[in-house]
Amino acid sequence: MKRKFKYMRKKFKNSICEFSAKLNWLYTAIIVMIVIGIVILISSHWISDADAKNICVGLGTGIVTSALVSLYIDAINRKVEKNKLSKYKNMLLNPLYNAVRSLYIHIALKINEYRIREEMSGYLFLPMEKTEELSNFLNKLKAYDLNGIGEEKKKQLNDMLCISDVYYREFISQFRGLPLDSLLYENLISREEYEKLKRFDIVNACRGYLSKISENSISEQEKYTLSIQLLHGMMVLMNRILKVFPDMASKINYENNWIKNNLDDIYYYEVYMNSEEYAEKMMERMEAEAEYYAEHPEELEQMEETEEDELHRKINEAIWAGNVDVIKECFPQIDKNNKQIQSELTWNIAKDVMKDKELRKMYFEKYGVKYKMRKEKK
């Protein structure tokens, strides 16, 4: 209750201060003039002399009208000035936003792709109210001993951290070049926001990480740890910037929608389609379709099958029947961008047919990678 009371008192105090700041001397003078004009108009009601009454009505009306016109002109000037400041602010922040956007998209895609393939729940997007989840995730990764994990795991981590130094350096350069004093002087940021952005401790630490990473004398483990710390520091710093500049945060939220759609596709094609749940659903669907068309053969005859559907059906049936020759015959017709067929070839159920050396060679020539069956995850 005490904390809640203090919070409400502080909020009320801030509201009073904001109102006082807005209520400048011009507004005070206009309000006084309007009150005087209204008093004169009201007083004219009790004046019996017609000439004097007309004079009071004209005077009061003129005062009120002049005050309202002054108020209207001031409102227009303030709006024009606000638009100028907004354009000036965008001009100052646009280079920084471009640097944030480029770096953020790379990092967001990398870390969330890793989380998807490790079947971790939820995406990590900026801006965040609190960064504990991000910190816990990266600190857990930083604790890994590269000598104690497999080569596949090490490759996944290296892929996640494979972000060009150019994006880091451009972001640091734009942030350090941000004219914070001008933004504060023009009232584009508050004193509190100014103090937050003026702290360069994270930036200086990240510059040190970049310098050490480029050295040839450090070990693989040290480079890995520094890369995690660099990524962590950049994410925290970008989150701080986005919280200070809401317009920039709204633009990043738009990018998040695009990133999420890409991540959803990766999850569906690379994780879900290789899961036991998907295989079971496909089996149930095939059985239900077979049972339905057995009862309604006339509908099966009316269905028109495309070449792609026919190819997929032949390969699928050949996998389940263990017919290597049919798959070899169909392989030249496969579109390498067809992720569904590639996923089915890497299923556990396809391991028998894919033992054939010639078929593995055809797989390598088609997709450019060595054949590797995906492990079923519990």
Short mmCIF file of C-alpha atoms in Angstrom, two decimals:
data_model
loop_
_atom_site.label_atom_id
_atom_site.label_comp_id
_atom_site.label_asym_id
_atom_site.label_seq_id
_atom_site.Cartn_x
_atom_site.Cartn_y
_atom_site.Cartn_z
CA MET A 1 0.00 0.00 0.00
CA LYS A 2 2.84 2.39 0.83
CA ARG A 3 4.51 1.71 -2.52
CA LYS A 4 1.22 2.21 -4.34
CA PHE A 5 0.60 5.47 -2.48
CA LYS A 6 4.10 6.74 -3.29
CA TYR A 7 3.62 5.80 -6.95
CA MET A 8 0.27 7.63 -7.16
CA ARG A 9 1.72 10.69 -5.41
CA LYS A 10 4.68 10.75 -7.78
CA LYS A 11 2.39 10.37 -10.80
CA PHE A 12 0.14 13.21 -9.59
CA LYS A 13 3.17 15.41 -8.96
CA ASN A 14 4.52 14.76 -12.45
CA SER A 15 1.11 15.58 -13.94
CA ILE A 16 1.05 18.91 -12.09
CA CYS A 17 4.57 19.70 -13.31
CA GLU A 18 3.66 18.88 -16.91
CA PHE A 19 0.55 21.05 -16.72
CA SER A 20 2.55 23.93 -15.22
CA ALA A 21 5.16 23.61 -17.97
CA LYS A 22 2.47 23.77 -20.66
CA LEU A 23 0.67 26.69 -19.00
CA ASN A 24 3.10 29.41 -20.10
CA TRP A 25 2.71 33.16 -19.70
CA LEU A 26 1.00 33.59 -23.07
CA TYR A 27 -1.80 31.23 -22.15
CA THR A 28 -2.15 32.91 -18.77
CA ALA A 29 -2.50 36.33 -20.42
CA ILE A 30 -5.05 35.00 -22.93
CA ILE A 31 -7.13 33.44 -20.18
CA VAL A 32 -7.07 36.70 -18.21
CA MET A 33 -8.17 38.66 -21.32
CA ILE A 34 -11.03 36.24 -21.98
CA VAL A 35 -12.19 36.56 -18.36
CA ILE A 36 -12.05 40.37 -18.56
CA GLY A 37 -14.00 40.36 -21.83
CA ILE A 38 -16.68 38.07 -20.39
CA VAL A 39 -16.95 40.26 -17.26
CA ILE A 40 -17.44 43.36 -19.44
CA LEU A 41 -20.12 41.59 -21.49
CA ILE A 42 -21.96 40.48 -18.37
CA SER A 43 -21.67 43.97 -16.84
CA SER A 44 -23.24 45.52 -19.94
CA HIS A 45 -26.51 43.76 -19.03
CA TRP A 46 -27.09 46.20 -16.13
CA ILE A 47 -26.13 49.38 -18.04
CA SER A 48 -29.22 51.36 -18.94
CA ASP A 49 -27.63 53.92 -21.26
CA ALA A 50 -27.81 52.52 -24.84
CA ASP A 51 -24.58 54.15 -26.08
CA ALA A 52 -22.57 53.00 -23.09
CA LYS A 53 -24.09 49.54 -23.36
CA ASN A 54 -23.09 49.28 -27.04
CA ILE A 55 -19.57 50.38 -26.20
CA CYS A 56 -19.26 47.72 -23.43
CA VAL A 57 -20.63 44.98 -25.70
CA GLY A 58 -18.24 45.95 -28.51
CA LEU A 59 -15.30 46.22 -26.14
CA GLY A 60 -16.01 42.86 -24.46
CA THR A 61 -16.63 41.12 -27.77
CA GLY A 62 -13.40 42.55 -29.21
CA ILE A 63 -11.35 41.44 -26.23
CA VAL A 64 -12.75 37.88 -26.30
CA THR A 65 -12.38 37.65 -30.09
CA SER A 66 -8.79 38.96 -30.02
CA ALA A 67 -7.88 36.50 -27.27
CA LEU A 68 -9.39 33.55 -29.15
CA VAL A 69 -7.64 34.58 -32.39
CA SER A 70 -4.34 34.84 -30.50
CA LEU A 71 -4.95 31.40 -29.02
CA TYR A 72 -5.71 29.94 -32.47
CA ILE A 73 -2.61 31.52 -34.05
CA ASP A 74 -0.44 30.22 -31.20
CA ALA A 75 -1.88 26.71 -31.64
CA ILE A 76 -1.04 26.83 -35.38
CA ASN A 77 2.48 28.09 -34.71
CA ARG A 78 3.04 25.39 -32.13
CA LYS A 79 1.86 22.71 -34.57
CA VAL A 80 4.18 24.05 -37.29
CA GLU A 81 7.06 24.15 -34.81
CA LYS A 82 6.26 20.63 -33.65
CA ASN A 83 6.34 19.38 -37.26
CA LYS A 84 9.68 21.08 -37.80
CA LEU A 85 11.10 19.48 -34.67
CA SER A 86 9.71 16.10 -35.72
CA LYS A 87 11.44 16.36 -39.11
CA TYR A 88 14.63 17.51 -37.42
CA LYS A 89 14.43 14.57 -35.00
CA ASN A 90 13.87 12.08 -37.81
CA MET A 91 16.80 13.55 -39.71
CA LEU A 92 19.06 13.07 -36.69
CA LEU A 93 17.80 9.57 -35.85
CA ASN A 94 17.44 8.07 -39.34
CA PRO A 95 21.11 6.96 -39.67
CA LEU A 96 20.94 5.40 -36.20
CA TYR A 97 17.67 3.63 -37.01
CA ASN A 98 19.13 2.16 -40.22
CA ALA A 99 22.08 0.81 -38.24
CA VAL A 100 19.79 -0.60 -35.53
CA ARG A 101 17.49 -2.18 -38.12
CA SER A 102 20.29 -3.91 -40.04
CA LEU A 103 21.96 -5.32 -36.93
CA TYR A 104 18.71 -6.25 -35.19
CA ILE A 105 17.30 -8.23 -38.14
CA HIS A 106 20.49 -10.31 -38.34
CA ILE A 107 20.59 -10.99 -34.59
CA ALA A 108 16.84 -11.67 -34.24
CA LEU A 109 16.89 -14.17 -37.10
CA LYS A 110 20.03 -15.92 -35.86
CA ILE A 111 19.09 -16.41 -32.21
CA ASN A 112 15.47 -17.34 -32.93
CA GLU A 113 16.44 -19.81 -35.66
CA TYR A 114 18.72 -21.45 -33.10
CA ARG A 115 15.90 -21.54 -30.53
CA ILE A 116 13.55 -23.10 -33.07
CA ARG A 117 15.96 -25.87 -33.98
CA GLU A 118 16.58 -26.52 -30.29
CA GLU A 119 12.80 -26.58 -29.78
CA MET A 120 12.79 -23.74 -27.25
CA SER A 121 9.45 -22.03 -26.68
CA GLY A 122 8.85 -18.42 -27.67
CA TYR A 123 10.68 -15.87 -29.81
CA LEU A 124 12.99 -13.16 -28.45
CA PHE A 125 12.06 -9.82 -30.02
CA LEU A 126 12.85 -6.21 -29.15
CA PRO A 127 11.71 -3.99 -27.57
CA MET A 128 11.38 -5.76 -24.21
CA GLU A 129 10.10 -4.37 -20.93
CA LYS A 130 12.60 -6.58 -19.10
CA THR A 131 15.58 -8.41 -20.58
CA GLU A 132 15.89 -11.20 -18.00
CA GLU A 133 14.77 -13.92 -20.42
CA LEU A 134 17.27 -12.76 -23.04
CA SER A 135 20.06 -12.56 -20.46
CA ASN A 136 19.31 -16.00 -19.05
CA PHE A 137 19.31 -17.50 -22.55
CA LEU A 138 22.64 -15.93 -23.56
CA ASN A 139 24.31 -16.59 -20.20
CA LYS A 140 23.39 -20.25 -20.54
CA LEU A 141 25.00 -20.34 -23.98
CA LYS A 142 28.08 -18.52 -22.70
CA ALA A 143 28.64 -21.24 -20.10
CA TYR A 144 29.10 -23.94 -22.77
CA ASP A 145 32.51 -25.58 -23.05
CA LEU A 146 33.18 -25.99 -26.78
CA ASN A 147 35.42 -28.98 -26.13
CA GLY A 148 32.62 -30.74 -24.26
CA ILE A 149 29.92 -30.45 -26.91
CA GLY A 150 29.56 -32.23 -30.24
CA GLU A 151 30.61 -30.83 -33.60
CA GLU A 152 27.01 -30.41 -34.73
CA LYS A 153 26.16 -28.34 -31.65
CA LYS A 154 29.30 -26.28 -32.10
CA LYS A 155 28.39 -25.58 -35.71
CA GLN A 156 24.91 -24.42 -34.70
CA LEU A 157 26.38 -22.00 -32.15
CA ASN A 158 28.93 -20.67 -34.63
CA ASP A 159 26.18 -20.13 -37.20
CA MET A 160 24.18 -18.20 -34.64
CA LEU A 161 27.13 -15.93 -33.85
CA CYS A 162 28.17 -15.48 -37.50
CA ILE A 163 27.31 -11.77 -37.82
CA SER A 164 29.56 -9.42 -39.76
CA ASP A 165 31.61 -6.92 -37.73
CA VAL A 166 30.44 -4.23 -40.16
CA TYR A 167 26.95 -4.20 -38.62
CA TYR A 168 28.36 -3.94 -35.08
CA ARG A 169 30.79 -1.16 -35.94
CA GLU A 170 28.21 0.85 -37.89
CA PHE A 171 25.77 0.69 -34.98
CA ILE A 172 28.42 1.74 -32.45
CA SER A 173 29.57 4.59 -34.71
CA GLN A 174 26.04 5.93 -35.21
CA PHE A 175 25.19 5.68 -31.53
CA ARG A 176 28.32 7.51 -30.39
CA GLY A 177 27.66 10.19 -33.01
CA LEU A 178 24.11 10.82 -31.78
CA PRO A 179 23.73 14.55 -30.85
CA LEU A 180 22.22 13.94 -27.43
CA ASP A 181 22.78 17.53 -26.26
CA SER A 182 20.80 18.89 -29.22
CA LEU A 183 17.99 16.42 -28.58
CA LEU A 184 17.83 17.50 -24.94
CA TYR A 185 18.03 21.22 -25.78
CA GLU A 186 15.17 20.92 -28.28
CA ASN A 187 13.09 18.98 -25.71
CA LEU A 188 13.03 15.93 -27.97
CA ILE A 189 14.14 13.74 -25.06
CA SER A 190 13.75 14.17 -21.32
CA ARG A 191 16.59 14.60 -18.85
CA GLU A 192 16.05 11.04 -17.61
CA GLU A 193 16.24 9.63 -21.15
CA TYR A 194 19.30 11.77 -21.79
CA GLU A 195 21.07 10.28 -18.76
CA LYS A 196 20.21 6.74 -19.93
CA LEU A 197 21.62 7.30 -23.41
CA LYS A 198 24.64 9.22 -22.15
CA ARG A 199 25.98 6.13 -20.39
CA PHE A 200 28.56 4.63 -22.73
CA ASP A 201 29.64 1.76 -20.49
CA ILE A 202 28.00 -0.92 -22.68
CA VAL A 203 29.28 0.69 -25.89
CA ASN A 204 32.84 0.86 -24.60
CA ALA A 205 32.68 -2.76 -23.45
CA CYS A 206 31.39 -3.90 -26.86
CA ARG A 207 34.16 -1.99 -28.63
CA GLY A 208 36.63 -3.86 -26.46
CA TYR A 209 35.00 -7.20 -27.34
CA LEU A 210 35.24 -6.40 -31.06
CA SER A 211 38.92 -5.56 -30.76
CA LYS A 212 39.73 -8.76 -28.85
CA ILE A 213 37.72 -10.97 -31.22
CA SER A 214 39.81 -9.76 -34.18
CA GLU A 215 43.04 -10.83 -32.45
CA ASN A 216 44.62 -14.07 -33.70
CA SER A 217 46.14 -14.94 -30.33
CA ILE A 218 42.88 -15.73 -28.50
CA SER A 219 41.56 -19.28 -28.25
CA GLU A 220 38.36 -20.60 -29.82
CA GLN A 221 36.67 -20.69 -26.41
CA GLU A 222 37.62 -17.06 -25.66
CA LYS A 223 36.37 -15.91 -29.05
CA TYR A 224 33.08 -17.73 -28.49
CA THR A 225 32.60 -16.16 -25.03
CA LEU A 226 33.42 -12.66 -26.31
CA SER A 227 31.00 -13.09 -29.24
CA ILE A 228 28.18 -13.99 -26.84
CA GLN A 229 28.98 -10.98 -24.64
CA LEU A 230 29.09 -8.71 -27.70
CA LEU A 231 25.73 -9.93 -28.93
CA HIS A 232 24.25 -9.57 -25.44
CA GLY A 233 25.53 -6.01 -25.04
CA MET A 234 24.23 -4.95 -28.44
CA MET A 235 20.76 -6.33 -27.75
CA VAL A 236 20.56 -4.55 -24.38
CA LEU A 237 21.74 -1.29 -25.91
CA MET A 238 19.29 -1.51 -28.82
CA ASN A 239 16.48 -2.21 -26.37
CA ARG A 240 17.41 0.90 -24.38
CA ILE A 241 17.31 3.02 -27.56
CA LEU A 242 13.95 1.62 -28.66
CA LYS A 243 12.41 2.37 -25.27
CA VAL A 244 13.58 6.00 -25.50
CA PHE A 245 12.34 6.50 -29.09
CA PRO A 246 8.80 5.07 -29.55
CA ASP A 247 8.69 5.90 -33.28
CA MET A 248 11.76 3.77 -33.83
CA ALA A 249 10.23 0.97 -31.74
CA SER A 250 7.05 0.98 -33.86
CA LYS A 251 9.16 0.55 -37.01
CA ILE A 252 11.01 -2.35 -35.41
CA ASN A 253 7.69 -3.95 -34.45
CA TYR A 254 6.77 -3.88 -38.13
CA GLU A 255 10.02 -5.71 -38.91
CA ASN A 256 9.16 -8.22 -36.18
CA ASN A 257 6.06 -9.27 -38.11
CA TRP A 258 8.17 -10.06 -41.16
CA ILE A 259 10.77 -11.91 -39.07
CA LYS A 260 8.07 -13.94 -37.30
CA ASN A 261 6.59 -15.12 -40.61
CA ASN A 262 10.01 -16.37 -41.70
CA LEU A 263 10.60 -18.12 -38.39
CA ASP A 264 7.17 -19.76 -38.52
CA ASP A 265 8.05 -21.22 -41.94
CA ILE A 266 11.35 -22.56 -40.58
CA TYR A 267 9.58 -24.16 -37.64
CA TYR A 268 6.95 -25.77 -39.84
CA TYR A 269 9.27 -27.18 -42.50
CA GLU A 270 12.32 -28.04 -40.41
CA VAL A 271 10.87 -29.01 -37.03
CA TYR A 272 7.18 -29.80 -37.18
CA MET A 273 7.28 -31.71 -40.48
CA ASN A 274 10.01 -33.94 -39.04
CA SER A 275 8.18 -34.66 -35.81
CA GLU A 276 6.36 -37.83 -34.86
CA GLU A 277 3.17 -35.80 -34.41
CA TYR A 278 3.25 -34.70 -38.07
CA ALA A 279 3.99 -38.24 -39.28
CA GLU A 280 1.08 -39.61 -37.26
CA LYS A 281 -1.28 -36.95 -38.59
CA MET A 282 -0.18 -37.66 -42.15
CA MET A 283 -0.76 -41.37 -41.64
CA GLU A 284 -4.21 -40.72 -40.17
CA ARG A 285 -5.02 -38.37 -43.03
CA MET A 286 -3.88 -40.87 -45.67
CA GLU A 287 -5.87 -43.66 -44.05
CA ALA A 288 -8.96 -41.45 -43.81
CA GLU A 289 -8.63 -40.40 -47.45
CA ALA A 290 -8.11 -43.99 -48.59
CA GLU A 291 -11.17 -45.09 -46.65
CA TYR A 292 -13.27 -42.21 -48.00
CA TYR A 293 -12.33 -42.71 -51.63
CA ALA A 294 -12.85 -46.47 -51.28
CA GLU A 295 -16.45 -45.65 -50.44
CA HIS A 296 -16.70 -42.88 -53.10
CA PRO A 297 -14.60 -44.02 -56.08
CA GLU A 298 -16.47 -41.70 -58.44
CA GLU A 299 -14.95 -38.63 -56.69
CA LEU A 300 -11.46 -40.03 -57.02
CA GLU A 301 -11.92 -40.35 -60.77
CA GLN A 302 -13.06 -36.74 -61.02
CA MET A 303 -10.00 -35.34 -59.19
CA GLU A 304 -7.33 -33.77 -61.40
CA GLU A 305 -3.82 -34.38 -60.11
CA THR A 306 -1.08 -31.89 -60.97
CA GLU A 307 2.39 -33.01 -62.03
CA GLU A 308 3.81 -31.84 -58.70
CA ASP A 309 1.13 -33.72 -56.76
CA GLU A 310 1.75 -36.84 -58.82
CA LEU A 311 5.51 -36.62 -58.23
CA HIS A 312 5.02 -36.12 -54.49
CA ARG A 313 2.60 -39.03 -54.33
CA LYS A 314 4.98 -41.37 -56.19
CA ILE A 315 7.92 -40.50 -53.92
CA ASN A 316 5.79 -40.78 -50.78
CA GLU A 317 4.46 -44.18 -51.80
CA ALA A 318 7.96 -45.33 -52.78
CA ILE A 319 9.33 -44.32 -49.37
CA TRP A 320 6.69 -46.32 -47.56
CA ALA A 321 7.10 -49.27 -49.96
CA GLY A 322 10.91 -49.14 -49.79
CA ASN A 323 11.14 -48.85 -53.60
CA VAL A 324 14.53 -47.29 -54.38
CA ASP A 325 14.18 -47.51 -58.17
CA VAL A 326 11.04 -45.36 -58.28
CA ILE A 327 12.72 -42.63 -56.20
CA LYS A 328 15.78 -42.69 -58.49
CA GLU A 329 13.51 -42.36 -61.49
CA CYS A 330 11.66 -39.40 -59.97
CA PHE A 331 14.70 -37.61 -58.50
CA PRO A 332 15.62 -35.53 -61.61
CA GLN A 333 12.09 -34.05 -61.60
CA ILE A 334 12.27 -32.85 -57.97
CA ASP A 335 12.40 -29.11 -57.44
CA LYS A 336 15.21 -28.45 -54.94
CA ASN A 337 13.10 -25.66 -53.41
CA ASN A 338 10.38 -28.16 -52.49
CA LYS A 339 11.06 -28.44 -48.77
CA GLN A 340 8.28 -30.93 -48.19
CA ILE A 341 9.84 -33.62 -50.40
CA GLN A 342 13.28 -32.96 -48.90
CA SER A 343 11.84 -33.26 -45.41
CA GLU A 344 10.17 -36.57 -46.23
CA LEU A 345 13.44 -37.94 -47.62
CA THR A 346 15.12 -37.16 -44.30
CA TRP A 347 12.39 -38.78 -42.19
CA ASN A 348 13.21 -41.78 -40.08
CA ILE A 349 10.87 -43.83 -42.28
CA ALA A 350 13.06 -43.09 -45.33
CA LYS A 351 16.27 -44.47 -43.80
CA ASP A 352 15.99 -47.82 -45.60
CA VAL A 353 15.68 -46.43 -49.12
CA MET A 354 18.27 -43.71 -48.50
CA LYS A 355 20.94 -46.30 -47.62
CA ASP A 356 21.47 -46.64 -51.37
CA LYS A 357 24.80 -44.94 -52.29
CA GLU A 358 23.65 -43.84 -55.74
CA LEU A 359 20.55 -42.24 -54.23
CA ARG A 360 22.68 -40.40 -51.63
CA LYS A 361 24.89 -39.11 -54.46
CA MET A 362 21.80 -37.85 -56.30
CA TYR A 363 20.64 -36.16 -53.08
CA PHE A 364 24.00 -34.35 -52.74
CA GLU A 365 23.92 -33.19 -56.37
CA LYS A 366 20.35 -31.93 -55.97
CA TYR A 367 20.60 -30.08 -52.62
CA GLY A 368 24.32 -29.38 -52.38
CA VAL A 369 24.67 -30.98 -48.92
CA LYS A 370 25.47 -34.47 -47.77
CA TYR A 371 22.51 -36.60 -46.87
CA LYS A 372 21.79 -36.74 -43.18
CA MET A 373 18.71 -38.23 -41.59
CA ARG A 374 17.09 -36.01 -39.00
CA LYS A 375 16.98 -37.37 -35.51
CA GLU A 376 13.54 -37.74 -34.01
CA LYS A 377 13.27 -35.51 -30.94
CA LYS A 378 11.16 -36.48 -27.98
#
